[in-house]
PDB file of C-alpha atoms in Angstrom:
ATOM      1  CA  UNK W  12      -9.099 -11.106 -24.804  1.00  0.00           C
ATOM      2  CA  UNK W  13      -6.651  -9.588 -22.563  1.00  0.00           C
ATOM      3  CA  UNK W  14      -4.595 -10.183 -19.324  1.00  0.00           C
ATOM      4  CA  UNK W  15      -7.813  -8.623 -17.677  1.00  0.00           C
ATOM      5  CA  UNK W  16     -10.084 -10.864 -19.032  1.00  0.00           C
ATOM      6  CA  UNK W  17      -7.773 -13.861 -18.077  1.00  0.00           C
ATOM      7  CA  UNK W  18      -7.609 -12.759 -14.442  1.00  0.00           C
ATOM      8  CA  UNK W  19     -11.663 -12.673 -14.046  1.00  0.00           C
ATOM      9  CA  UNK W  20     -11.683 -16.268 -15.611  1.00  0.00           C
ATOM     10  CA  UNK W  21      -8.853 -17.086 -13.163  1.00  0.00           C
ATOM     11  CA  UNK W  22     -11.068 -15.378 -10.106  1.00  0.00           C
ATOM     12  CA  UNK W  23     -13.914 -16.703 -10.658  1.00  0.00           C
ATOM     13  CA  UNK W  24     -12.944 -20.539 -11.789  1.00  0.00           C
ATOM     14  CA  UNK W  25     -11.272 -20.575  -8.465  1.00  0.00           C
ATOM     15  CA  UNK W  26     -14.007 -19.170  -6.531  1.00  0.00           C
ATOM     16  CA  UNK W  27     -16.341 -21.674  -8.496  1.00  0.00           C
ATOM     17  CA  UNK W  28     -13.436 -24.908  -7.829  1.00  0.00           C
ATOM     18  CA  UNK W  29     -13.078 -23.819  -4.378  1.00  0.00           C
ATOM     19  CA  UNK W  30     -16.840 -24.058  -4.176  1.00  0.00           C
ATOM     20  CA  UNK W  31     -17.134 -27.265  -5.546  1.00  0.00           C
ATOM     21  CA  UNK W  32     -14.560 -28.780  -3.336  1.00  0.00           C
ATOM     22  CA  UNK W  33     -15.394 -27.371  -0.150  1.00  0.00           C
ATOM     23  CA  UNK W  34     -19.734 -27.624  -0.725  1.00  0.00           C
ATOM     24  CA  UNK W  35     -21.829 -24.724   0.520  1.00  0.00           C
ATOM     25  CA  UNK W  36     -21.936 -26.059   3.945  1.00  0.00           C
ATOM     26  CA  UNK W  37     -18.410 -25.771   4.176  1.00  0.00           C
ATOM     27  CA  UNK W  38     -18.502 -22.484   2.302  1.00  0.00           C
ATOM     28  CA  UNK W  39     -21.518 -21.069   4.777  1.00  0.00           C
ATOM     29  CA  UNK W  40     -19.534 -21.861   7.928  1.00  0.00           C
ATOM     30  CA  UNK W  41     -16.167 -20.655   6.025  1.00  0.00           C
ATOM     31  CA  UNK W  42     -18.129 -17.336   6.008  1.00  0.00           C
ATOM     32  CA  UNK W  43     -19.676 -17.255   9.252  1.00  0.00           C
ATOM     33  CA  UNK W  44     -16.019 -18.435  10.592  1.00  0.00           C
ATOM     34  CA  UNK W  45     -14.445 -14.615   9.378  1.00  0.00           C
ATOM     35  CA  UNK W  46     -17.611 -13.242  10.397  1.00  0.00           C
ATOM     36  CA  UNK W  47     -17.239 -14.152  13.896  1.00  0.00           C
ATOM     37  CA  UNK W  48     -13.539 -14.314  14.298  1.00  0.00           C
ATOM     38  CA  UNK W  49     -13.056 -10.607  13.087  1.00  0.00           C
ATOM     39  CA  UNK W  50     -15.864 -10.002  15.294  1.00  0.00           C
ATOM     40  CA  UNK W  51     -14.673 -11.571  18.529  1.00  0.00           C
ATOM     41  CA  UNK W  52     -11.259 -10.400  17.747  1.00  0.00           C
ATOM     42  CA  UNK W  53     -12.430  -6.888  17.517  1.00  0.00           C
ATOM     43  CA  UNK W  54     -14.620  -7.305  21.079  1.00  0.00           C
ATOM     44  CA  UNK W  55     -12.191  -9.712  22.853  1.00  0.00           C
ATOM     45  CA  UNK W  56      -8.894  -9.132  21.696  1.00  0.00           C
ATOM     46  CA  UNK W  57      -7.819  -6.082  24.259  1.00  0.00           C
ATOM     47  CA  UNK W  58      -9.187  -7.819  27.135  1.00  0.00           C
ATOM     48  CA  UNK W  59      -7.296 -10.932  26.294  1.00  0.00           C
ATOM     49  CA  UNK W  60      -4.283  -9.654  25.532  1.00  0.00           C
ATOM     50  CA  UNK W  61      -4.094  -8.047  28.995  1.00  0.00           C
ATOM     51  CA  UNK W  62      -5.011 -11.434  30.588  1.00  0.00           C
ATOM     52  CA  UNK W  63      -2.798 -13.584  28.459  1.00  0.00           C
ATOM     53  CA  UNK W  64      -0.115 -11.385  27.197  1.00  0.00           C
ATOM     54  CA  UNK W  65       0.567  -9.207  30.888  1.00  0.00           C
ATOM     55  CA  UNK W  66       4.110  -9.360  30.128  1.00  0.00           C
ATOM     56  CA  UNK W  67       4.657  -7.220  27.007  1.00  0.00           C
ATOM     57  CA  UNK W  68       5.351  -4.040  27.778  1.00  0.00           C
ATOM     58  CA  UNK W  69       4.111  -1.972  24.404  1.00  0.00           C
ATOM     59  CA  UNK W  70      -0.386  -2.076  25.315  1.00  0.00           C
ATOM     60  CA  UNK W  71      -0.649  -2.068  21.308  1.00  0.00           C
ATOM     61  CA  UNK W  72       1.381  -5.239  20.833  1.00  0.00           C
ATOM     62  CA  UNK W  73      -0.525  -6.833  23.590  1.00  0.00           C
ATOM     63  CA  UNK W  74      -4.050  -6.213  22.078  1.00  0.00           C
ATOM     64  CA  UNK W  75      -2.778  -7.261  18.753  1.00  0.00           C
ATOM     65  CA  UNK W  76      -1.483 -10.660  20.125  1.00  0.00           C
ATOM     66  CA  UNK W  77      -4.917 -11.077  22.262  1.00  0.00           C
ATOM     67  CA  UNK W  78      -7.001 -10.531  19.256  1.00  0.00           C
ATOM     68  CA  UNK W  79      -4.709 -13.180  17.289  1.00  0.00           C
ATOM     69  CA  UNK W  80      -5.195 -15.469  19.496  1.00  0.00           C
ATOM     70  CA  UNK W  81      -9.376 -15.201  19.490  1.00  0.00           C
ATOM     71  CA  UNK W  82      -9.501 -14.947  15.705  1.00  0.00           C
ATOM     72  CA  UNK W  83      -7.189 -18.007  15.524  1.00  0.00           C
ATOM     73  CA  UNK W  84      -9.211 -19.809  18.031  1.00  0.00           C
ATOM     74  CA  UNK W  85     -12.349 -18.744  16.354  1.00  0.00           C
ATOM     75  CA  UNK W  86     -11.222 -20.668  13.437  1.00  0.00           C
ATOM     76  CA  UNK W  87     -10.161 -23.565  14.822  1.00  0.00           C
ATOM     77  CA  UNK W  88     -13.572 -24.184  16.525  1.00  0.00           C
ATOM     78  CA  UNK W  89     -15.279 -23.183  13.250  1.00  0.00           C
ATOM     79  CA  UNK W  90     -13.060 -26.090  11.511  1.00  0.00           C
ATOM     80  CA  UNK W  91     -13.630 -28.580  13.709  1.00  0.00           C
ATOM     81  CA  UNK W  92     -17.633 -27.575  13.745  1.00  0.00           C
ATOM     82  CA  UNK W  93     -16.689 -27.829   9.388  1.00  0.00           C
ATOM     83  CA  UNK W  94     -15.601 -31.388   9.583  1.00  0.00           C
ATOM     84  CA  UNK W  95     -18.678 -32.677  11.970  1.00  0.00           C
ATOM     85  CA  UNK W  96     -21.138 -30.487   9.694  1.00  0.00           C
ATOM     86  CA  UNK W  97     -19.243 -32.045   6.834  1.00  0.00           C
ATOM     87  CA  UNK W  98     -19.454 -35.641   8.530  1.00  0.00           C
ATOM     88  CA  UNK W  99     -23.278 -35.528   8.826  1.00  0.00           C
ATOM     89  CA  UNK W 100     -23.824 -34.083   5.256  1.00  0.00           C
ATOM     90  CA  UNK W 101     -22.010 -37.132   3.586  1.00  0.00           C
ATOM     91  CA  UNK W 102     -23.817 -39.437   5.767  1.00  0.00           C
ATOM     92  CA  UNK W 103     -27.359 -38.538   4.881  1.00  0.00           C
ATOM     93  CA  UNK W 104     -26.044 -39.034   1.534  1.00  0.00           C
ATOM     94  CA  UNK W 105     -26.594 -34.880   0.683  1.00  0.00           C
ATOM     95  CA  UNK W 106     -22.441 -34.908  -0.853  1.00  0.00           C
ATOM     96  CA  UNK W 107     -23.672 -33.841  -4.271  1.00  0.00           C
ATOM     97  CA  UNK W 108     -26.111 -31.611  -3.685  1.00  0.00           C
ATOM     98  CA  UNK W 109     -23.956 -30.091  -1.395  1.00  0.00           C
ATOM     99  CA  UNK W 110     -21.331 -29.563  -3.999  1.00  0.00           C
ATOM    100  CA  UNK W 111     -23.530 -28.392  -6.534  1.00  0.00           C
ATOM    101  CA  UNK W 112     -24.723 -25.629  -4.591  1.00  0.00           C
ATOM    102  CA  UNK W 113     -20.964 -25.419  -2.987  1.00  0.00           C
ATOM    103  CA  UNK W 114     -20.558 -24.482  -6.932  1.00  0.00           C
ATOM    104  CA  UNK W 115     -23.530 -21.835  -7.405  1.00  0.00           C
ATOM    105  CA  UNK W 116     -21.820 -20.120  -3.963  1.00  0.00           C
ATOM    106  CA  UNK W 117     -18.226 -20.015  -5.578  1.00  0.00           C
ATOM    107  CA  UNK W 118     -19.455 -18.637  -9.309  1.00  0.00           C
ATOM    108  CA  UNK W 119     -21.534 -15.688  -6.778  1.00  0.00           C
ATOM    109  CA  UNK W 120     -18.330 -15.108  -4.973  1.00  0.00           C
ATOM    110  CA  UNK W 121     -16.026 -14.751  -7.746  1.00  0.00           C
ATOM    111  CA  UNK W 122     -18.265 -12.514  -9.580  1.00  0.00           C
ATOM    112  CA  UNK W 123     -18.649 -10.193  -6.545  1.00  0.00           C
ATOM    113  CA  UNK W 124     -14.927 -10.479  -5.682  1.00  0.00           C
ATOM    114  CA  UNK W 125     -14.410  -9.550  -9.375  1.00  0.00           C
ATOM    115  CA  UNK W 126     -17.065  -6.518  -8.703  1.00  0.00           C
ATOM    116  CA  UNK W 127     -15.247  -5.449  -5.771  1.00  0.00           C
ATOM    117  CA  UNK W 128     -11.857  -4.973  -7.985  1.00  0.00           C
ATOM    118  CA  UNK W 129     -13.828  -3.831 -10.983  1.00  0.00           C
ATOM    119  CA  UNK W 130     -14.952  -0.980  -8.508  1.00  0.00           C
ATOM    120  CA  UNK W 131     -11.766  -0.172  -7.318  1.00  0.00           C
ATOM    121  CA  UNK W 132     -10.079  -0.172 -10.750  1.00  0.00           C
ATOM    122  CA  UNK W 133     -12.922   2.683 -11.373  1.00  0.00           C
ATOM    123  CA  UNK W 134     -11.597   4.486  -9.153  1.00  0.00           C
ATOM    124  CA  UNK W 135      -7.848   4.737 -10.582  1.00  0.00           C
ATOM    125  CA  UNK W 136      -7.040   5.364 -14.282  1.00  0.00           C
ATOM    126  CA  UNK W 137      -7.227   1.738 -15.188  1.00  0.00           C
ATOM    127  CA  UNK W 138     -10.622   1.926 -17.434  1.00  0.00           C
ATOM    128  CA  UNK W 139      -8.304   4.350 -19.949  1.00  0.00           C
ATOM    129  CA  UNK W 140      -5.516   1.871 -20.230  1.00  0.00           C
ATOM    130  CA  UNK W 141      -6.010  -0.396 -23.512  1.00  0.00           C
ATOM    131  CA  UNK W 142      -6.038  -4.110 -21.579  1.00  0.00           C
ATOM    132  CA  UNK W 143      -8.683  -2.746 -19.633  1.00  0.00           C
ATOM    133  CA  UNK W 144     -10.784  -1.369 -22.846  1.00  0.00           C
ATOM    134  CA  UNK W 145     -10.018  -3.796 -24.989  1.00  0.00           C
ATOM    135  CA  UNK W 146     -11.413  -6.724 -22.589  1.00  0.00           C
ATOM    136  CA  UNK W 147     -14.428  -8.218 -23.374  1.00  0.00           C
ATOM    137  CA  UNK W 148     -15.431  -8.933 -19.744  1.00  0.00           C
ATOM    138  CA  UNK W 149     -14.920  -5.183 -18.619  1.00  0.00           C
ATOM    139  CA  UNK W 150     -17.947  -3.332 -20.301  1.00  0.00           C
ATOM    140  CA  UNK W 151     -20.344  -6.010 -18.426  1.00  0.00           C
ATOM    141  CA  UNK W 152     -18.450  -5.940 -14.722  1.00  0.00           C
ATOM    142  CA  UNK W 153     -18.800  -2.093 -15.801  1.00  0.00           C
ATOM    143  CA  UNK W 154     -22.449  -2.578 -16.013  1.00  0.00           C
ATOM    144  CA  UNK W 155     -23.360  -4.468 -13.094  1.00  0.00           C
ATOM    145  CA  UNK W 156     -20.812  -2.067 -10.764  1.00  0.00           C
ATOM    146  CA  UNK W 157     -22.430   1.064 -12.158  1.00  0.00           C
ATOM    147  CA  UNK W 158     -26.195  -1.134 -11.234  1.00  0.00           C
ATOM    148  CA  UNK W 159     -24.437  -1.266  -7.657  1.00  0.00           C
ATOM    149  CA  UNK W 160     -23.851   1.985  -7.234  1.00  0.00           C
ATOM    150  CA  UNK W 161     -26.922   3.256  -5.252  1.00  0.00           C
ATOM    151  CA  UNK W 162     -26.154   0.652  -2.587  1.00  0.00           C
ATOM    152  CA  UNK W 163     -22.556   2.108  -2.295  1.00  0.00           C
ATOM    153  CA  UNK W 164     -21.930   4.570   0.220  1.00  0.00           C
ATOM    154  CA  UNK W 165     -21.754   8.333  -1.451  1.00  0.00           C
ATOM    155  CA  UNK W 166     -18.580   9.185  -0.979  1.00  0.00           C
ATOM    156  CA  UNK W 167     -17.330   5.912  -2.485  1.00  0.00           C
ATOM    157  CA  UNK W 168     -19.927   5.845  -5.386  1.00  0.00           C
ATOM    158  CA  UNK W 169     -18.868   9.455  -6.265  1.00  0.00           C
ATOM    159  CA  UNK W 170     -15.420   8.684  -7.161  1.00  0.00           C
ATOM    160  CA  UNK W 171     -15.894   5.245  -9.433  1.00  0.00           C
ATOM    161  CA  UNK W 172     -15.776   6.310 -13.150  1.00  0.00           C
ATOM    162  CA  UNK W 173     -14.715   4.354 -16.344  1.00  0.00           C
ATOM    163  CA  UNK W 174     -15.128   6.799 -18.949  1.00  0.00           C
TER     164      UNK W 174
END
């Protein structure tokens, strides 16, 4: 094994504790809570930082700060929603199935996170390097990104190689 194959154990035992802890409800609305903030950041942010932020002089900075302040906001409302959603799961007495699934959702997520930098190593000269061939978790992340390919867009696709 090398440091490669120590980082995807690291990734996705994280992903998989972070799961556990937080249960896939809390997980699911963790999600959603991105989602939406990048979202309403992206829709509200220029408008707000006009309203709010009139007094900056540089239009850029202002838009920046506005969409701070909705993305920020957007997870603060999500967390709050989190600990009520969180509230009503423990007291119908749902705690460990929630966590159990909470775990399923982390071991998915660290896989695909480890996917996602599997895909982008492809794309440098990493796969020649020796810690990379010598891992024993490469060949199969290989495997399943080369599977993903057709899903990629083409101009991405085109330029992940590991041989």
């Amino acid at each position: 094994m090398t440091g490669f194959d120590y980082v995807v154990i690291a990734i996705v035992g994280l992903s998989l504790l972070f799961g556990v802890w937080r249960g896939v409800v809390g997980e699911v609305i963790s999600l959603v809570a991105w989602g939406l903030g990048i979202f309403a950041a992206i829709e509200f942010g220029a408008p707000v930082g006009r309203s709010l932020f009139a007094g900056l002089s540089d239009p850029a900075l202002r838009t920046l700060a506005g969409c701070v302040v909705i993305f920020v906001g957007v997870l603060v409302a999500m967390s709050l929603l989190n600990m009520v959603v969180r509230s009503m799961v423990k007291a119908l007495g749902l705690s460990v199935s929630d966590r159990l699934l909470g775990m399923l959702f982390g071991l998915v997520r660290g896989v695909l996170v480890c996917m996602v930098l599997v895909g982008l190593g492809g794309m440098t000269s990493a796969p020649t390097q020796s810690w990379w061939q010598d891992a024993t978790l490469a060949a199969p992340l290989e495997t399943v990104v080369m599977a993903a390919k057709p899903w990629l867009p083409d101009d991405l696709a085109k330029r992940i190689r590991f041989s």
